[in-house]
Amino acid sequence: MNRLFTAVIILCIFCSFQLEAQDRSVKEKFDQKKNLKTKEPEEKENKVIRWNVGINVGMYHANNYSANFYNGRYQNVNNVNYVMSNYYWYQAIKQALGSSDTVVVKDYPLNMHYNITMMAGFFLRYNLSRKYGICLDVNYTQLKATNFVTFDVDPPSYPTFHDIRLIPIQGVEKRVHVDLLLQRNFWLKTKIYIFLQGGLNMNYVRVTKSSIYVEDKEYNMINLYGSQNYIPNTSMQQNQQYQGGFGYGGALHGGIGIPLAGILGIEPGGFINYHNVNLTGYPDYKLSFGFYLRFLFGNILPRPDPDEDR
């Protein structure tokens, strides 16, 4: 009886050790799985490609509202009257146009327009996650606004035909756009994604030319001589004029991200800017737009794991 009792006790102790060992094994496996789950986001987070650098090339269409800054009207800072009121320039213009009496300005263009022009710049993005990023987009372009002013040469004092001449007028400016944007990616089933970017726009404009051309001779409407009148063949000091400045507004971008290789991708897209341009007399906010092709370096996939749940 004692032997049987002893055997039962030993068997119970053995079973308890076995159950404890099994419990310990199950607990260790559970802890391992738990650790794997908690470490997995960190490991994935470590795979985020934080920085992307890109180069932009594209087309820019500026709003034509501020192009009338260059139309030569007397209300503008740079105007045709400034040229025509100078005795020496006026005499040269009369001679070039074959006038025997007077030359008067008849009409100004009211629909000056910028040419659609190339733009180029660079792009920098910091990826917060697979879906979000903070972007800095900087682009440079040079704009031209062209049209014609009409001159009436020796206008008659009685009803008859007038000798009307079309005088080319042109303005040139440089612009730099700086957009600070928040990006949101919408991933497709492939590695391609659609992106939207929205944020602030700051632009800087600098006027480099505002002139009329009479028989291929350029007359600068920017007053470089202050209160002095231009006198030819003299050593008059010119005062450099800085026309332009900073403007502000909002920006909205959108496009498609397409990986091409491990460290290269492209983002074809477009943008709309709603901003003002710092040209005197034209303070209103207007819409401008453009299209670009962006070449990205540094792998445009924020996480290179293609099996990750999108």
CSV table of C-alpha atoms in Angstrom, one decimal:
chain,number,residue,atom,x,y,z
A,1,MET,CA,0.0,0.0,0.0
A,2,ASN,CA,2.8,2.3,0.9
A,3,ARG,CA,4.6,1.4,-2.3
A,4,LEU,CA,1.4,2.2,-4.3
A,5,PHE,CA,1.0,5.5,-2.5
A,6,THR,CA,4.6,6.4,-3.1
A,7,ALA,CA,4.3,5.5,-6.8
A,8,VAL,CA,1.2,7.7,-7.1
A,9,ILE,CA,3.0,10.6,-5.4
A,10,ILE,CA,6.0,10.3,-7.7
A,11,LEU,CA,3.7,10.1,-10.8
A,12,CYS,CA,1.8,13.3,-9.7
A,13,ILE,CA,5.1,15.1,-9.1
A,14,PHE,CA,6.3,14.0,-12.6
A,15,CYS,CA,3.1,15.1,-14.2
A,16,SER,CA,3.2,18.5,-12.5
A,17,PHE,CA,6.8,19.0,-13.8
A,18,GLN,CA,5.6,18.1,-17.3
A,19,LEU,CA,2.7,20.5,-17.2
A,20,GLU,CA,4.9,23.3,-15.8
A,21,ALA,CA,7.4,22.7,-18.6
A,22,GLN,CA,4.6,22.7,-21.2
A,23,ASP,CA,3.2,25.9,-19.7
A,24,ARG,CA,6.6,27.5,-19.8
A,25,SER,CA,7.1,26.5,-23.4
A,26,VAL,CA,3.7,27.9,-24.5
A,27,LYS,CA,4.5,31.1,-22.6
A,28,GLU,CA,7.9,31.5,-24.3
A,29,LYS,CA,6.3,31.0,-27.7
A,30,PHE,CA,3.6,33.5,-26.9
A,31,ASP,CA,6.2,36.0,-25.7
A,32,GLN,CA,8.3,35.5,-28.8
A,33,LYS,CA,5.2,36.1,-31.1
A,34,LYS,CA,4.4,39.2,-29.0
A,35,ASN,CA,7.9,40.5,-29.3
A,36,LEU,CA,7.9,39.9,-33.1
A,37,LYS,CA,4.6,41.8,-33.4
A,38,THR,CA,5.9,44.7,-31.4
A,39,LYS,CA,9.2,44.8,-33.2
A,40,GLU,CA,7.7,44.5,-36.7
A,41,PRO,CA,6.5,48.1,-37.0
A,42,GLU,CA,9.9,49.3,-35.8
A,43,GLU,CA,11.7,47.1,-38.4
A,44,LYS,CA,9.3,48.4,-41.1
A,45,GLU,CA,9.7,52.0,-39.8
A,46,ASN,CA,13.5,51.5,-40.1
A,47,LYS,CA,12.9,50.7,-43.8
A,48,VAL,CA,11.4,54.1,-44.6
A,49,ILE,CA,13.3,55.9,-47.3
A,50,ARG,CA,13.3,59.3,-45.5
A,51,TRP,CA,14.7,61.6,-48.1
A,52,ASN,CA,14.0,62.0,-51.8
A,53,VAL,CA,15.7,64.5,-54.1
A,54,GLY,CA,14.4,65.5,-57.5
A,55,ILE,CA,14.8,67.7,-60.6
A,56,ASN,CA,11.8,69.4,-62.2
A,57,VAL,CA,11.4,70.3,-65.8
A,58,GLY,CA,8.1,71.6,-67.2
A,59,MET,CA,5.9,74.4,-68.7
A,60,TYR,CA,4.5,77.4,-66.8
A,61,HIS,CA,1.5,79.5,-67.7
A,62,ALA,CA,1.4,82.7,-65.7
A,63,ASN,CA,-1.8,84.7,-65.2
A,64,ASN,CA,-1.9,87.6,-67.7
A,65,TYR,CA,-3.3,90.0,-65.2
A,66,SER,CA,0.1,91.3,-64.2
A,67,ALA,CA,1.4,91.3,-67.8
A,68,ASN,CA,-0.3,94.7,-68.2
A,69,PHE,CA,2.4,96.1,-66.0
A,70,TYR,CA,4.4,96.3,-69.2
A,71,ASN,CA,1.8,97.8,-71.6
A,72,GLY,CA,3.3,101.3,-71.4
A,73,ARG,CA,0.2,103.2,-70.1
A,74,TYR,CA,0.8,106.4,-68.1
A,75,GLN,CA,-0.6,104.8,-65.0
A,76,ASN,CA,2.2,102.3,-64.9
A,77,VAL,CA,5.6,102.8,-63.3
A,78,ASN,CA,7.2,102.2,-66.7
A,79,ASN,CA,5.4,104.1,-69.4
A,80,VAL,CA,5.8,105.3,-73.0
A,81,ASN,CA,5.3,109.0,-71.9
A,82,TYR,CA,8.6,108.7,-70.1
A,83,VAL,CA,10.3,108.0,-73.5
A,84,MET,CA,8.3,110.5,-75.6
A,85,SER,CA,8.8,113.3,-73.1
A,86,ASN,CA,12.6,113.2,-73.5
A,87,TYR,CA,13.5,115.7,-76.3
A,88,TYR,CA,16.4,113.6,-77.7
A,89,TRP,CA,14.6,110.3,-77.8
A,90,TYR,CA,11.5,112.0,-79.3
A,91,GLN,CA,13.6,113.6,-82.1
A,92,ALA,CA,15.2,110.3,-82.8
A,93,ILE,CA,11.8,108.6,-83.0
A,94,LYS,CA,10.4,111.2,-85.3
A,95,GLN,CA,13.4,110.8,-87.6
A,96,ALA,CA,13.1,107.0,-87.6
A,97,LEU,CA,9.4,107.1,-88.5
A,98,GLY,CA,9.9,109.8,-91.2
A,99,SER,CA,7.8,112.4,-89.3
A,100,SER,CA,7.8,116.0,-90.5
A,101,ASP,CA,5.6,117.3,-87.7
A,102,THR,CA,4.6,115.2,-84.7
A,103,VAL,CA,4.3,111.7,-83.4
A,104,VAL,CA,1.6,110.9,-80.8
A,105,VAL,CA,0.7,107.8,-78.9
A,106,LYS,CA,-2.7,106.7,-80.0
A,107,ASP,CA,-3.5,103.4,-78.2
A,108,TYR,CA,-2.1,101.1,-75.6
A,109,PRO,CA,-2.6,97.3,-75.5
A,110,LEU,CA,-5.0,96.2,-72.8
A,111,ASN,CA,-4.5,92.5,-73.3
A,112,MET,CA,-0.8,92.0,-72.7
A,113,HIS,CA,0.0,88.3,-72.2
A,114,TYR,CA,2.9,86.2,-71.0
A,115,ASN,CA,4.3,83.6,-73.2
A,116,ILE,CA,4.0,80.0,-72.0
A,117,THR,CA,7.6,79.2,-71.0
A,118,MET,CA,9.9,76.5,-69.7
A,119,MET,CA,10.6,76.2,-66.0
A,120,ALA,CA,13.1,74.2,-64.1
A,121,GLY,CA,14.0,73.6,-60.5
A,122,PHE,CA,14.6,71.1,-57.7
A,123,PHE,CA,12.5,69.1,-55.2
A,124,LEU,CA,13.2,67.8,-51.7
A,125,ARG,CA,10.9,65.5,-49.8
A,126,TYR,CA,11.0,64.1,-46.2
A,127,ASN,CA,8.8,61.1,-45.9
A,128,LEU,CA,7.0,60.9,-42.6
A,129,SER,CA,5.5,57.5,-43.6
A,130,ARG,CA,4.4,55.6,-46.6
A,131,LYS,CA,1.4,57.9,-47.0
A,132,TYR,CA,2.7,61.3,-45.9
A,133,GLY,CA,5.6,63.6,-46.7
A,134,ILE,CA,6.8,67.2,-46.3
A,135,CYS,CA,8.0,68.7,-49.6
A,136,LEU,CA,10.0,71.8,-50.7
A,137,ASP,CA,9.5,72.6,-54.4
A,138,VAL,CA,11.6,75.4,-55.9
A,139,ASN,CA,11.3,76.5,-59.6
A,140,TYR,CA,12.7,79.2,-61.8
A,141,THR,CA,11.3,80.7,-65.0
A,142,GLN,CA,11.7,83.7,-67.2
A,143,LEU,CA,8.6,85.4,-68.6
A,144,LYS,CA,8.1,87.7,-71.6
A,145,ALA,CA,5.1,89.9,-72.2
A,146,THR,CA,4.8,91.3,-75.8
A,147,ASN,CA,2.4,93.4,-77.8
A,148,PHE,CA,2.2,96.6,-79.8
A,149,VAL,CA,1.6,100.3,-79.0
A,150,THR,CA,0.1,102.3,-81.9
A,151,PHE,CA,1.7,105.6,-82.9
A,152,ASP,CA,0.0,108.2,-85.1
A,153,VAL,CA,2.6,109.9,-87.4
A,154,ASP,CA,1.8,113.4,-88.4
A,155,PRO,CA,-1.9,113.2,-87.5
A,156,PRO,CA,-4.0,115.4,-89.9
A,157,SER,CA,-6.3,118.1,-88.6
A,158,TYR,CA,-9.0,117.1,-91.1
A,159,PRO,CA,-10.8,113.8,-91.7
A,160,THR,CA,-8.5,111.5,-93.8
A,161,PHE,CA,-6.4,108.4,-93.4
A,162,HIS,CA,-4.0,108.3,-90.5
A,163,ASP,CA,-0.5,107.0,-90.7
A,164,ILE,CA,-0.7,104.4,-87.9
A,165,ARG,CA,2.5,102.5,-86.9
A,166,LEU,CA,2.6,99.4,-84.7
A,167,ILE,CA,5.5,99.8,-82.2
A,168,PRO,CA,6.6,96.6,-80.4
A,169,ILE,CA,6.5,96.7,-76.6
A,170,GLN,CA,8.0,94.1,-74.4
A,171,GLY,CA,8.5,93.3,-70.7
A,172,VAL,CA,10.8,90.6,-69.3
A,173,GLU,CA,10.8,89.3,-65.8
A,174,LYS,CA,12.4,86.5,-63.8
A,175,ARG,CA,10.4,84.5,-61.3
A,176,VAL,CA,11.2,82.1,-58.6
A,177,HIS,CA,8.5,80.0,-56.9
A,178,VAL,CA,9.0,78.3,-53.6
A,179,ASP,CA,6.3,75.9,-52.4
A,180,LEU,CA,6.2,74.3,-49.0
A,181,LEU,CA,3.8,71.3,-49.2
A,182,LEU,CA,2.3,68.4,-47.4
A,183,GLN,CA,2.0,65.3,-49.6
A,184,ARG,CA,-0.5,62.5,-49.3
A,185,ASN,CA,0.0,59.3,-51.3
A,186,PHE,CA,-2.8,57.0,-52.5
A,187,TRP,CA,-1.3,53.6,-53.3
A,188,LEU,CA,-2.6,51.5,-56.2
A,189,LYS,CA,-2.3,47.7,-56.3
A,190,THR,CA,0.9,48.1,-58.2
A,191,LYS,CA,3.9,50.1,-57.0
A,192,ILE,CA,2.4,53.2,-58.7
A,193,TYR,CA,0.8,55.8,-56.5
A,194,ILE,CA,-1.3,58.9,-56.9
A,195,PHE,CA,-0.2,62.0,-54.9
A,196,LEU,CA,-1.7,65.2,-53.8
A,197,GLN,CA,0.2,68.1,-52.4
A,198,GLY,CA,-1.1,71.3,-50.8
A,199,GLY,CA,0.5,74.2,-49.0
A,200,LEU,CA,2.0,77.7,-49.2
A,201,ASN,CA,3.5,79.5,-52.1
A,202,MET,CA,6.1,82.3,-52.0
A,203,ASN,CA,7.3,83.9,-55.2
A,204,TYR,CA,9.9,86.4,-56.0
A,205,VAL,CA,9.7,88.5,-59.2
A,206,ARG,CA,12.4,90.7,-60.7
A,207,VAL,CA,11.8,93.0,-63.7
A,208,THR,CA,14.7,92.9,-66.1
A,209,LYS,CA,13.3,94.7,-69.2
A,210,SER,CA,10.5,97.1,-70.1
A,211,SER,CA,11.0,98.7,-73.5
A,212,ILE,CA,9.6,99.8,-76.8
A,213,TYR,CA,11.3,99.3,-80.1
A,214,VAL,CA,11.2,101.9,-82.9
A,215,GLU,CA,12.8,100.7,-86.1
A,216,ASP,CA,14.8,98.1,-84.2
A,217,LYS,CA,16.2,100.7,-81.7
A,218,GLU,CA,15.3,99.9,-78.1
A,219,TYR,CA,14.0,102.6,-75.7
A,220,ASN,CA,14.1,101.7,-72.1
A,221,MET,CA,10.9,102.8,-70.2
A,222,ILE,CA,12.6,102.1,-66.8
A,223,ASN,CA,13.8,105.4,-65.4
A,224,LEU,CA,17.5,105.0,-64.8
A,225,TYR,CA,18.3,108.7,-64.5
A,226,GLY,CA,16.0,109.8,-61.7
A,227,SER,CA,15.1,113.5,-62.0
A,228,GLN,CA,17.6,114.1,-64.7
A,229,ASN,CA,16.7,114.0,-68.4
A,230,TYR,CA,18.7,111.7,-70.6
A,231,ILE,CA,21.3,113.6,-72.8
A,232,PRO,CA,23.1,111.6,-75.4
A,233,ASN,CA,26.9,111.4,-75.5
A,234,THR,CA,27.3,112.4,-71.9
A,235,SER,CA,28.6,110.5,-68.9
A,236,MET,CA,25.4,110.4,-67.0
A,237,GLN,CA,25.2,108.2,-64.0
A,238,GLN,CA,22.6,105.5,-64.1
A,239,ASN,CA,20.7,104.4,-61.0
A,240,GLN,CA,20.0,100.7,-60.9
A,241,GLN,CA,16.2,100.2,-60.4
A,242,TYR,CA,15.0,97.1,-58.6
A,243,GLN,CA,11.4,96.5,-59.6
A,244,GLY,CA,9.5,93.5,-58.1
A,245,GLY,CA,9.7,91.7,-54.8
A,246,PHE,CA,8.0,88.9,-52.9
A,247,GLY,CA,4.4,87.7,-53.3
A,248,TYR,CA,2.5,85.0,-51.4
A,249,GLY,CA,-0.4,82.6,-51.8
A,250,GLY,CA,-1.3,78.9,-51.9
A,251,ALA,CA,-0.3,76.0,-54.0
A,252,LEU,CA,-2.0,72.7,-55.0
A,253,HIS,CA,-0.1,69.9,-56.8
A,254,GLY,CA,-1.1,66.5,-58.1
A,255,GLY,CA,0.3,63.7,-60.2
A,256,ILE,CA,1.4,60.1,-60.4
A,257,GLY,CA,4.6,58.4,-58.9
A,258,ILE,CA,6.2,55.8,-61.1
A,259,PRO,CA,9.3,53.8,-59.9
A,260,LEU,CA,11.7,53.1,-62.8
A,261,ALA,CA,14.6,51.5,-60.9
A,262,GLY,CA,16.0,51.0,-57.4
A,263,ILE,CA,17.1,54.5,-57.0
A,264,LEU,CA,15.2,56.3,-59.7
A,265,GLY,CA,11.6,57.3,-60.3
A,266,ILE,CA,9.4,59.9,-62.1
A,267,GLU,CA,6.5,62.0,-61.0
A,268,PRO,CA,4.6,63.5,-63.9
A,269,GLY,CA,2.2,66.1,-62.5
A,270,GLY,CA,0.7,69.6,-62.5
A,271,PHE,CA,0.0,72.5,-60.2
A,272,ILE,CA,-2.2,75.5,-59.6
A,273,ASN,CA,-1.0,78.5,-57.7
A,274,TYR,CA,-3.3,81.2,-56.3
A,275,HIS,CA,-1.1,84.2,-55.4
A,276,ASN,CA,-0.2,87.8,-56.0
A,277,VAL,CA,2.9,89.0,-57.8
A,278,ASN,CA,4.7,92.1,-56.4
A,279,LEU,CA,4.4,94.4,-59.4
A,280,THR,CA,3.3,97.9,-58.6
A,281,GLY,CA,-0.3,98.6,-59.5
A,282,TYR,CA,-1.3,94.9,-59.8
A,283,PRO,CA,-1.9,93.6,-56.3
A,284,ASP,CA,-4.8,91.1,-56.9
A,285,TYR,CA,-4.5,87.4,-56.3
A,286,LYS,CA,-4.8,85.3,-59.5
A,287,LEU,CA,-4.5,81.7,-60.6
A,288,SER,CA,-1.5,80.4,-62.5
A,289,PHE,CA,-0.8,76.8,-63.5
A,290,GLY,CA,1.8,74.5,-65.0
A,291,PHE,CA,2.9,71.0,-65.7
A,292,TYR,CA,6.1,69.2,-65.0
A,293,LEU,CA,8.0,65.9,-65.1
A,294,ARG,CA,10.0,65.3,-61.9
A,295,PHE,CA,13.0,62.9,-61.8
A,296,LEU,CA,13.4,61.5,-58.3
A,297,PHE,CA,16.5,60.0,-56.8
A,298,GLY,CA,16.7,57.9,-53.7
A,299,ASN,CA,13.9,55.4,-54.5
A,300,ILE,CA,10.5,57.0,-54.7
A,301,LEU,CA,9.0,54.1,-52.6
A,302,PRO,CA,9.1,55.3,-49.0
A,303,ARG,CA,9.2,51.6,-47.9
A,304,PRO,CA,10.8,49.2,-50.4
A,305,ASP,CA,8.8,46.2,-49.1
A,306,PRO,CA,6.3,45.4,-51.9
A,307,ASP,CA,4.4,42.9,-49.7
A,308,GLU,CA,3.5,45.4,-47.1
A,309,ASP,CA,-0.3,46.1,-46.7
A,310,ARG,CA,-1.1,49.3,-48.5
